[in-house]
Amino acid sequence: MDGYLIDSHAHIADDDYDQDREAVLERARAAGVRLVLNIGYDRDSSLRSLDLAERENMVYAAVGYHPHDAEAVTEASYEELRRWCQHPKVRAIGEIGLDYYRDLSPRDAQDRVFRRQLALARELGLPVVIHDRDAHEDLLRVLREEGAGQVGGVMHCFSGDEELARRCLDLGFHIGLGGPVTFKNGQTAQAVARMVPDDRLLIETDSPYLAPVPYRGRRNEPAHVRLVAEAIAALRGLPLESLAEVTSANARRLFRLPDLD
Ligand code: NI
């Protein structure tokens, strides 16, 4: 395949991969994936993300505090986050957002931690990786109120419909699509995959979660972003090469990743 793929959202620093991380990255390269943005979601995973990015050329890092952990975030946590953001391979703050599905932290804590991280992103000029679970209206309102459009970012594993996608696009955000576009019951994600403009589309795995068909239910890995790309290319009536080119250009621009061609 000409061009290459970028997995814009994976958690391969997690211990799910401690036994075979090298092989996982090798399979990714064999599938045409040349860059992976590894995403933190709490202190430990953010530190692991930095560590992996230091060891692996093809890995870049995002760091931040997921809404699940909002209640545990202190002033010291923000100081640490600010420090991590100085690392040369950190390219985004995330994943951050609101999660009203599991509600593992009280909503006022989620709101507070989300806003603080958006403010930091704006101050540092870093894009944000957004997690939104059943919190669409509040999430859009906070993004607007905090001026998040100034730095932009991605609605990771976007789970809304076309109308919501349009509102996120209007705010200046990218739409990240993953395994659900391959699911038999993935009609909503498939409709979104057809309507996102070329310059706003990102592909991702969210490894180890959300493995695409035919691996659904198993541990996901960055190599499978190729299956996501193939599915979206088919939905948009494009060759895989064009879809790869467009989505990789978007990821490079948004996260200031190197151009490897
Ligand atoms: Ni994730």
Short mmCIF file of C-alpha atoms in Angstrom, two decimals, residues 130-221:
data_model
loop_
_atom_site.label_atom_id
_atom_site.label_comp_id
_atom_site.label_asym_id
_atom_site.label_seq_id
_atom_site.Cartn_x
_atom_site.Cartn_y
_atom_site.Cartn_z
CA ILE A 130 -12.20 14.03 24.03
CA HIS A 131 -14.10 11.19 25.71
CA ASP A 132 -17.88 11.65 25.64
CA ARG A 133 -20.18 8.99 27.00
CA ASP A 134 -23.85 9.93 27.24
CA ALA A 135 -22.90 13.51 28.03
CA HIS A 136 -23.28 15.17 24.60
CA GLU A 137 -25.10 18.37 25.59
CA ASP A 138 -23.01 19.21 28.66
CA LEU A 139 -19.85 18.29 26.81
CA LEU A 140 -20.54 20.59 23.87
CA ARG A 141 -21.50 23.40 26.22
CA VAL A 142 -18.24 23.05 28.19
CA LEU A 143 -16.16 22.91 24.99
CA ARG A 144 -17.85 26.10 23.83
CA GLU A 145 -17.58 27.90 27.16
CA GLU A 146 -13.90 27.01 27.51
CA GLY A 147 -13.02 28.09 23.98
CA ALA A 148 -11.73 24.62 23.10
CA GLY A 149 -12.15 25.38 19.41
CA GLN A 150 -9.03 27.55 19.66
CA VAL A 151 -6.86 24.45 20.08
CA GLY A 152 -9.18 21.89 18.48
CA GLY A 153 -8.94 18.19 18.91
CA VAL A 154 -10.79 14.98 18.26
CA MET A 155 -14.06 13.51 19.46
CA HIS A 156 -12.51 10.12 20.09
CA CYS A 157 -14.52 7.02 19.18
CA PHE A 158 -17.38 9.26 18.21
CA SER A 159 -20.66 7.62 19.21
CA GLY A 160 -23.23 10.25 18.24
CA ASP A 161 -25.34 10.65 15.13
CA GLU A 162 -24.84 12.85 12.08
CA GLU A 163 -26.49 15.84 13.68
CA LEU A 164 -24.17 15.72 16.69
CA ALA A 165 -21.19 15.18 14.37
CA ARG A 166 -22.16 18.36 12.54
CA ARG A 167 -22.22 20.31 15.80
CA CYS A 168 -18.75 19.00 16.75
CA LEU A 169 -17.45 19.89 13.29
CA ASP A 170 -18.91 23.38 13.68
CA LEU A 171 -16.89 23.75 16.88
CA GLY A 172 -13.76 22.98 14.85
CA PHE A 173 -13.30 19.42 16.05
CA HIS A 174 -12.21 16.29 14.23
CA ILE A 175 -14.20 13.05 14.37
CA GLY A 176 -12.36 9.86 15.37
CA LEU A 177 -13.88 6.59 14.18
CA GLY A 178 -12.91 3.05 15.15
CA GLY A 179 -14.12 -0.54 15.35
CA PRO A 180 -17.86 0.23 15.56
CA VAL A 181 -17.90 1.19 11.84
CA THR A 182 -17.35 -2.55 11.15
CA PHE A 183 -20.11 -3.79 13.46
CA LYS A 184 -23.33 -5.21 12.09
CA ASN A 185 -25.23 -2.85 14.40
CA GLY A 186 -22.91 0.06 13.57
CA GLN A 187 -25.31 1.96 11.28
CA THR A 188 -24.97 5.22 13.19
CA ALA A 189 -21.16 5.15 13.06
CA GLN A 190 -21.35 4.16 9.39
CA ALA A 191 -23.61 7.10 8.56
CA VAL A 192 -21.16 9.42 10.31
CA ALA A 193 -18.26 7.78 8.43
CA ARG A 194 -19.95 8.82 5.17
CA MET A 195 -20.57 12.46 6.10
CA VAL A 196 -17.42 13.72 7.86
CA PRO A 197 -15.48 16.04 5.50
CA ASP A 198 -12.14 14.72 4.24
CA ASP A 199 -10.12 17.15 6.33
CA ARG A 200 -11.74 16.26 9.66
CA LEU A 201 -11.66 12.49 9.71
CA LEU A 202 -9.35 10.45 11.96
CA ILE A 203 -9.12 6.69 12.39
CA GLU A 204 -8.30 4.86 15.59
CA THR A 205 -8.46 1.52 17.37
CA ASP A 206 -8.89 2.48 21.06
CA SER A 207 -6.84 -0.68 21.69
CA PRO A 208 -7.34 -2.85 23.73
CA TYR A 209 -11.07 -2.05 23.37
CA LEU A 210 -13.53 -2.11 20.46
CA ALA A 211 -11.74 -4.54 18.15
CA PRO A 212 -13.23 -4.44 14.63
CA VAL A 213 -14.90 -7.40 12.96
CA PRO A 214 -13.66 -10.20 12.71
CA TYR A 215 -11.85 -9.68 16.02
CA ARG A 216 -14.81 -8.19 17.85
CA GLY A 217 -14.70 -9.07 21.57
CA ARG A 218 -10.99 -9.85 21.57
CA ARG A 219 -8.05 -7.66 22.57
CA ASN A 220 -7.64 -4.96 19.95
CA GLU A 221 -4.28 -3.76 18.57
#
